[in-house]
Amino acid sequence: MTRLFDFLGAILGLVLLSPGLFFLAALIRLVDGPPVFYRQVRVGRKGRLFRIWKFRTMVVDADRIGRPLTVSGDPRVTRTGAWLRRWKLDELPQLINVVTGEMGFVGPRPEVPRFVALYTEAQRRVLDLRPGITDLASIAYRNESDLLEGHEDPEAHYIGTILPDKIRINLDYAAKAGVWRNLKVILATLGLLAPKRV
């Protein structure tokens, strides 16, 4: 049932959002140059590797000239990229990953192989779940870049504190997950992106 909801929802989303997606792609190409998309290898369900779809928000070859995490004020983030990240618009192309079944709307955010290699046996249970575009952990750590900025070694803090807590949150949620609960998470995520009234 959840997979059918994800598939149909992603198809509908791609159709409805296609004008906006083409606009964003054109904007990135015009302002920052090609490539428009960023395809990073992530670890999916059952440990299968796949390439995630994102709009490019950083300079070309950013992976080779800096740490694997992005902190606030990272100079590798382009001006257009900062705006896309602020509104999470860089994540929209992941609807393609949802259509192909590599991801769902709600599920643990897929990690890069180097972090998954550090999982304990208990933590590896999170790989039994289909990764998603959003989850409760993403909501809880929506200001992750700001949290990492204040640490001398952001990667060590992520591995030692943030990542284990994200996994705990996702394993707890998985025990009670369903279409309606997933819909609540999606709505909560959209609520965070809505402009705040003053």
PDB file of C-alpha atoms in Angstrom:
ATOM      1  CA  MET A   1       0.000   0.000   0.000  1.00  0.00           C
ATOM      2  CA  THR A   2       2.810   2.411   0.956  1.00  0.00           C
ATOM      3  CA  ARG A   3       4.758   1.630  -2.199  1.00  0.00           C
ATOM      4  CA  LEU A   4       1.692   2.268  -4.387  1.00  0.00           C
ATOM      5  CA  PHE A   5       1.099   5.577  -2.586  1.00  0.00           C
ATOM      6  CA  ASP A   6       4.736   6.571  -3.145  1.00  0.00           C
ATOM      7  CA  PHE A   7       4.754   5.574  -6.818  1.00  0.00           C
ATOM      8  CA  LEU A   8       1.519   7.331  -7.745  1.00  0.00           C
ATOM      9  CA  GLY A   9       2.374  10.369  -5.630  1.00  0.00           C
ATOM     10  CA  ALA A  10       5.810  10.711  -7.231  1.00  0.00           C
ATOM     11  CA  ILE A  11       4.391  10.441 -10.757  1.00  0.00           C
ATOM     12  CA  LEU A  12       1.786  13.073  -9.937  1.00  0.00           C
ATOM     13  CA  GLY A  13       4.418  15.269  -8.322  1.00  0.00           C
ATOM     14  CA  LEU A  14       6.719  15.114 -11.336  1.00  0.00           C
ATOM     15  CA  VAL A  15       3.866  16.026 -13.668  1.00  0.00           C
ATOM     16  CA  LEU A  16       2.572  18.917 -11.552  1.00  0.00           C
ATOM     17  CA  LEU A  17       6.000  20.264 -10.688  1.00  0.00           C
ATOM     18  CA  SER A  18       7.562  19.827 -14.132  1.00  0.00           C
ATOM     19  CA  PRO A  19       7.349  23.557 -15.049  1.00  0.00           C
ATOM     20  CA  GLY A  20       9.083  24.482 -11.799  1.00  0.00           C
ATOM     21  CA  LEU A  21      11.672  21.737 -12.198  1.00  0.00           C
ATOM     22  CA  PHE A  22      12.541  22.925 -15.705  1.00  0.00           C
ATOM     23  CA  PHE A  23      12.780  26.507 -14.411  1.00  0.00           C
ATOM     24  CA  LEU A  24      15.157  25.512 -11.595  1.00  0.00           C
ATOM     25  CA  ALA A  25      17.271  23.444 -13.967  1.00  0.00           C
ATOM     26  CA  ALA A  26      17.532  26.386 -16.374  1.00  0.00           C
ATOM     27  CA  LEU A  27      18.399  28.743 -13.504  1.00  0.00           C
ATOM     28  CA  ILE A  28      21.233  26.529 -12.275  1.00  0.00           C
ATOM     29  CA  ARG A  29      22.634  26.101 -15.771  1.00  0.00           C
ATOM     30  CA  LEU A  30      22.430  29.842 -16.497  1.00  0.00           C
ATOM     31  CA  VAL A  31      23.876  31.101 -13.191  1.00  0.00           C
ATOM     32  CA  ASP A  32      26.237  28.308 -12.117  1.00  0.00           C
ATOM     33  CA  GLY A  33      26.802  26.409 -15.353  1.00  0.00           C
ATOM     34  CA  PRO A  34      26.558  22.664 -15.942  1.00  0.00           C
ATOM     35  CA  PRO A  35      26.016  20.114 -14.624  1.00  0.00           C
ATOM     36  CA  VAL A  36      22.507  20.794 -13.355  1.00  0.00           C
ATOM     37  CA  PHE A  37      22.199  17.595 -11.314  1.00  0.00           C
ATOM     38  CA  TYR A  38      24.307  16.062  -8.582  1.00  0.00           C
ATOM     39  CA  ARG A  39      24.364  12.252  -8.556  1.00  0.00           C
ATOM     40  CA  GLN A  40      25.983  10.904  -5.403  1.00  0.00           C
ATOM     41  CA  VAL A  41      26.225   7.221  -4.485  1.00  0.00           C
ATOM     42  CA  ARG A  42      24.129   6.377  -1.424  1.00  0.00           C
ATOM     43  CA  VAL A  43      23.295   3.151   0.412  1.00  0.00           C
ATOM     44  CA  GLY A  44      19.712   2.014   0.021  1.00  0.00           C
ATOM     45  CA  ARG A  45      17.531  -0.789   1.296  1.00  0.00           C
ATOM     46  CA  LYS A  46      19.372  -4.035   2.049  1.00  0.00           C
ATOM     47  CA  GLY A  47      22.649  -2.217   1.456  1.00  0.00           C
ATOM     48  CA  ARG A  48      22.105  -1.745  -2.275  1.00  0.00           C
ATOM     49  CA  LEU A  49      23.993   1.177  -3.775  1.00  0.00           C
ATOM     50  CA  PHE A  50      22.155   3.708  -5.912  1.00  0.00           C
ATOM     51  CA  ARG A  51      22.674   7.242  -7.180  1.00  0.00           C
ATOM     52  CA  ILE A  52      20.514   9.901  -5.607  1.00  0.00           C
ATOM     53  CA  TRP A  53      19.099  12.727  -7.748  1.00  0.00           C
ATOM     54  CA  LYS A  54      19.605  16.296  -6.539  1.00  0.00           C
ATOM     55  CA  PHE A  55      19.901  19.702  -8.108  1.00  0.00           C
ATOM     56  CA  ARG A  56      23.544  20.750  -7.839  1.00  0.00           C
ATOM     57  CA  THR A  57      24.040  23.288  -5.057  1.00  0.00           C
ATOM     58  CA  MET A  58      27.818  23.246  -4.722  1.00  0.00           C
ATOM     59  CA  VAL A  59      30.781  23.937  -6.943  1.00  0.00           C
ATOM     60  CA  VAL A  60      31.844  21.194  -9.348  1.00  0.00           C
ATOM     61  CA  ASP A  61      33.964  18.489  -7.668  1.00  0.00           C
ATOM     62  CA  ALA A  62      33.002  19.763  -4.204  1.00  0.00           C
ATOM     63  CA  ASP A  63      33.448  16.216  -2.840  1.00  0.00           C
ATOM     64  CA  ARG A  64      37.145  16.367  -3.648  1.00  0.00           C
ATOM     65  CA  ILE A  65      37.896  19.744  -2.113  1.00  0.00           C
ATOM     66  CA  GLY A  66      36.249  19.530   1.271  1.00  0.00           C
ATOM     67  CA  ARG A  67      34.692  17.424   3.991  1.00  0.00           C
ATOM     68  CA  PRO A  68      31.778  15.041   3.228  1.00  0.00           C
ATOM     69  CA  LEU A  69      29.432  17.124   5.394  1.00  0.00           C
ATOM     70  CA  THR A  70      28.115  20.616   4.743  1.00  0.00           C
ATOM     71  CA  VAL A  71      28.205  23.155   7.553  1.00  0.00           C
ATOM     72  CA  SER A  72      26.686  26.634   7.602  1.00  0.00           C
ATOM     73  CA  GLY A  73      28.698  29.076   5.544  1.00  0.00           C
ATOM     74  CA  ASP A  74      30.430  26.341   3.528  1.00  0.00           C
ATOM     75  CA  PRO A  75      32.222  28.228   0.716  1.00  0.00           C
ATOM     76  CA  ARG A  76      31.560  25.359  -1.695  1.00  0.00           C
ATOM     77  CA  VAL A  77      27.828  26.178  -1.741  1.00  0.00           C
ATOM     78  CA  THR A  78      26.910  28.382  -4.694  1.00  0.00           C
ATOM     79  CA  ARG A  79      24.684  31.438  -4.299  1.00  0.00           C
ATOM     80  CA  THR A  80      21.893  29.671  -6.175  1.00  0.00           C
ATOM     81  CA  GLY A  81      22.595  26.539  -4.165  1.00  0.00           C
ATOM     82  CA  ALA A  82      22.155  28.349  -0.858  1.00  0.00           C
ATOM     83  CA  TRP A  83      18.682  29.453  -1.919  1.00  0.00           C
ATOM     84  CA  LEU A  84      17.769  25.957  -3.131  1.00  0.00           C
ATOM     85  CA  ARG A  85      18.972  24.444   0.126  1.00  0.00           C
ATOM     86  CA  ARG A  86      17.063  27.002   2.209  1.00  0.00           C
ATOM     87  CA  TRP A  87      13.782  25.828   0.717  1.00  0.00           C
ATOM     88  CA  LYS A  88      14.869  22.170   0.191  1.00  0.00           C
ATOM     89  CA  LEU A  89      14.228  22.564  -3.544  1.00  0.00           C
ATOM     90  CA  ASP A  90      17.427  20.672  -4.342  1.00  0.00           C
ATOM     91  CA  GLU A  91      15.688  17.526  -3.078  1.00  0.00           C
ATOM     92  CA  LEU A  92      12.801  17.619  -5.587  1.00  0.00           C
ATOM     93  CA  PRO A  93      14.544  15.502  -8.265  1.00  0.00           C
ATOM     94  CA  GLN A  94      14.469  12.616  -5.776  1.00  0.00           C
ATOM     95  CA  LEU A  95      10.926  12.053  -6.966  1.00  0.00           C
ATOM     96  CA  ILE A  96      12.705  10.115  -9.733  1.00  0.00           C
ATOM     97  CA  ASN A  97      14.258   7.847  -7.090  1.00  0.00           C
ATOM     98  CA  VAL A  98      10.785   7.327  -5.612  1.00  0.00           C
ATOM     99  CA  VAL A  99       9.357   6.308  -9.007  1.00  0.00           C
ATOM    100  CA  THR A 100      12.162   3.770  -9.527  1.00  0.00           C
ATOM    101  CA  GLY A 101      11.603   2.308  -6.056  1.00  0.00           C
ATOM    102  CA  GLU A 102      15.023   3.233  -4.675  1.00  0.00           C
ATOM    103  CA  MET A 103      13.381   5.632  -2.221  1.00  0.00           C
ATOM    104  CA  GLY A 104       9.999   6.448  -0.744  1.00  0.00           C
ATOM    105  CA  PHE A 105       8.497   9.724   0.402  1.00  0.00           C
ATOM    106  CA  VAL A 106       9.144   8.887   4.066  1.00  0.00           C
ATOM    107  CA  GLY A 107      12.087   6.860   5.302  1.00  0.00           C
ATOM    108  CA  PRO A 108      15.608   7.218   6.675  1.00  0.00           C
ATOM    109  CA  ARG A 109      17.725   9.611   4.644  1.00  0.00           C
ATOM    110  CA  PRO A 110      20.177   7.425   2.682  1.00  0.00           C
ATOM    111  CA  GLU A 111      23.770   7.764   3.840  1.00  0.00           C
ATOM    112  CA  VAL A 112      27.035   7.628   1.918  1.00  0.00           C
ATOM    113  CA  PRO A 113      28.936   4.300   2.049  1.00  0.00           C
ATOM    114  CA  ARG A 114      31.737   5.653   4.268  1.00  0.00           C
ATOM    115  CA  PHE A 115      29.283   6.370   7.105  1.00  0.00           C
ATOM    116  CA  VAL A 116      27.306   3.141   6.667  1.00  0.00           C
ATOM    117  CA  ALA A 117      30.562   1.200   7.011  1.00  0.00           C
ATOM    118  CA  LEU A 118      30.742   2.500  10.602  1.00  0.00           C
ATOM    119  CA  TYR A 119      27.290   1.185  11.609  1.00  0.00           C
ATOM    120  CA  THR A 120      27.097  -1.281  14.476  1.00  0.00           C
ATOM    121  CA  GLU A 121      25.206  -4.517  13.941  1.00  0.00           C
ATOM    122  CA  ALA A 122      22.161  -3.049  15.691  1.00  0.00           C
ATOM    123  CA  GLN A 123      22.307   0.135  13.620  1.00  0.00           C
ATOM    124  CA  ARG A 124      22.420  -1.843  10.374  1.00  0.00           C
ATOM    125  CA  ARG A 125      18.771  -2.743  10.974  1.00  0.00           C
ATOM    126  CA  VAL A 126      17.954   0.662   9.515  1.00  0.00           C
ATOM    127  CA  LEU A 127      19.044  -0.739   6.141  1.00  0.00           C
ATOM    128  CA  ASP A 128      15.970  -2.993   6.211  1.00  0.00           C
ATOM    129  CA  LEU A 129      13.945   0.171   5.584  1.00  0.00           C
ATOM    130  CA  ARG A 130      13.435   1.917   2.264  1.00  0.00           C
ATOM    131  CA  PRO A 131      15.177   5.304   2.417  1.00  0.00           C
ATOM    132  CA  GLY A 132      13.078   8.410   1.936  1.00  0.00           C
ATOM    133  CA  ILE A 133      13.016  12.065   0.960  1.00  0.00           C
ATOM    134  CA  THR A 134      12.033  13.063   4.499  1.00  0.00           C
ATOM    135  CA  ASP A 135      11.645  11.528   7.943  1.00  0.00           C
ATOM    136  CA  LEU A 136      11.223  12.473  11.586  1.00  0.00           C
ATOM    137  CA  ALA A 137      15.002  12.616  11.987  1.00  0.00           C
ATOM    138  CA  SER A 138      15.246  15.187   9.195  1.00  0.00           C
ATOM    139  CA  ILE A 139      12.637  17.283  10.984  1.00  0.00           C
ATOM    140  CA  ALA A 140      14.420  16.945  14.325  1.00  0.00           C
ATOM    141  CA  TYR A 141      17.752  17.889  12.743  1.00  0.00           C
ATOM    142  CA  ARG A 142      16.476  20.426  10.233  1.00  0.00           C
ATOM    143  CA  ASN A 143      19.229  22.814  11.394  1.00  0.00           C
ATOM    144  CA  GLU A 144      21.954  20.195  11.149  1.00  0.00           C
ATOM    145  CA  SER A 145      24.370  22.462   9.265  1.00  0.00           C
ATOM    146  CA  ASP A 146      24.141  25.026  12.065  1.00  0.00           C
ATOM    147  CA  LEU A 147      24.699  22.337  14.716  1.00  0.00           C
ATOM    148  CA  LEU A 148      27.810  21.080  12.928  1.00  0.00           C
ATOM    149  CA  GLU A 149      29.261  24.561  12.452  1.00  0.00           C
ATOM    150  CA  GLY A 150      29.990  25.001  16.136  1.00  0.00           C
ATOM    151  CA  HIS A 151      32.232  21.919  16.397  1.00  0.00           C
ATOM    152  CA  GLU A 152      35.960  21.741  15.804  1.00  0.00           C
ATOM    153  CA  ASP A 153      35.505  18.357  14.108  1.00  0.00           C
ATOM    154  CA  PRO A 154      32.018  18.350  12.519  1.00  0.00           C
ATOM    155  CA  GLU A 155      32.438  14.874  11.061  1.00  0.00           C
ATOM    156  CA  ALA A 156      33.313  13.328  14.437  1.00  0.00           C
ATOM    157  CA  HIS A 157      30.297  15.009  16.029  1.00  0.00           C
ATOM    158  CA  TYR A 158      28.045  13.767  13.235  1.00  0.00           C
ATOM    159  CA  ILE A 159      29.304  10.187  13.479  1.00  0.00           C
ATOM    160  CA  GLY A 160      29.359  10.053  17.261  1.00  0.00           C
ATOM    161  CA  THR A 161      26.182  11.946  18.166  1.00  0.00           C
ATOM    162  CA  ILE A 162      23.848  12.965  15.350  1.00  0.00           C
ATOM    163  CA  LEU A 163      23.961   9.848  13.178  1.00  0.00           C
ATOM    164  CA  PRO A 164      23.213   7.363  16.020  1.00  0.00           C
ATOM    165  CA  ASP A 165      20.273   9.506  17.139  1.00  0.00           C
ATOM    166  CA  LYS A 166      18.896   9.687  13.592  1.00  0.00           C
ATOM    167  CA  ILE A 167      19.055   5.909  13.345  1.00  0.00           C
ATOM    168  CA  ARG A 168      17.296   5.538  16.708  1.00  0.00           C
ATOM    169  CA  ILE A 169      14.514   7.891  15.602  1.00  0.00           C
ATOM    170  CA  ASN A 170      14.017   6.003  12.347  1.00  0.00           C
ATOM    171  CA  LEU A 171      13.955   2.549  13.942  1.00  0.00           C
ATOM    172  CA  ASP A 172      11.391   3.758  16.503  1.00  0.00           C
ATOM    173  CA  TYR A 173       9.240   5.243  13.740  1.00  0.00           C
ATOM    174  CA  ALA A 174       9.455   2.123  11.563  1.00  0.00           C
ATOM    175  CA  ALA A 175       7.705   0.069  14.234  1.00  0.00           C
ATOM    176  CA  LYS A 176       4.577   2.233  13.823  1.00  0.00           C
ATOM    177  CA  ALA A 177       4.880   3.404  10.218  1.00  0.00           C
ATOM    178  CA  GLY A 178       1.972   3.399   7.771  1.00  0.00           C
ATOM    179  CA  VAL A 179       0.449   5.487   5.006  1.00  0.00           C
ATOM    180  CA  TRP A 180      -1.367   7.874   7.352  1.00  0.00           C
ATOM    181  CA  ARG A 181       1.627   8.355   9.650  1.00  0.00           C
ATOM    182  CA  ASN A 182       3.797   8.937   6.593  1.00  0.00           C
ATOM    183  CA  LEU A 183       1.339  11.536   5.358  1.00  0.00           C
ATOM    184  CA  LYS A 184       1.617  13.350   8.696  1.00  0.00           C
ATOM    185  CA  VAL A 185       5.420  13.423   8.350  1.00  0.00           C
ATOM    186  CA  ILE A 186       5.121  14.817   4.814  1.00  0.00           C
ATOM    187  CA  LEU A 187       2.726  17.525   5.993  1.00  0.00           C
ATOM    188  CA  ALA A 188       4.999  18.355   8.930  1.00  0.00           C
ATOM    189  CA  THR A 189       7.940  18.707   6.545  1.00  0.00           C
ATOM    190  CA  LEU A 190       5.969  20.995   4.244  1.00  0.00           C
ATOM    191  CA  GLY A 191       4.888  23.015   7.274  1.00  0.00           C
ATOM    192  CA  LEU A 192       8.517  23.728   8.133  1.00  0.00           C
ATOM    193  CA  LEU A 193       9.076  25.106   4.646  1.00  0.00           C
ATOM    194  CA  ALA A 194       6.043  27.400   4.678  1.00  0.00           C
ATOM    195  CA  PRO A 195       6.837  31.109   5.072  1.00  0.00           C
ATOM    196  CA  LYS A 196       6.439  32.216   8.674  1.00  0.00           C
ATOM    197  CA  ARG A 197       3.943  34.985   9.461  1.00  0.00           C
ATOM    198  CA  VAL A 198       5.215  37.934  11.452  1.00  0.00           C
TER     199      VAL A 198
END
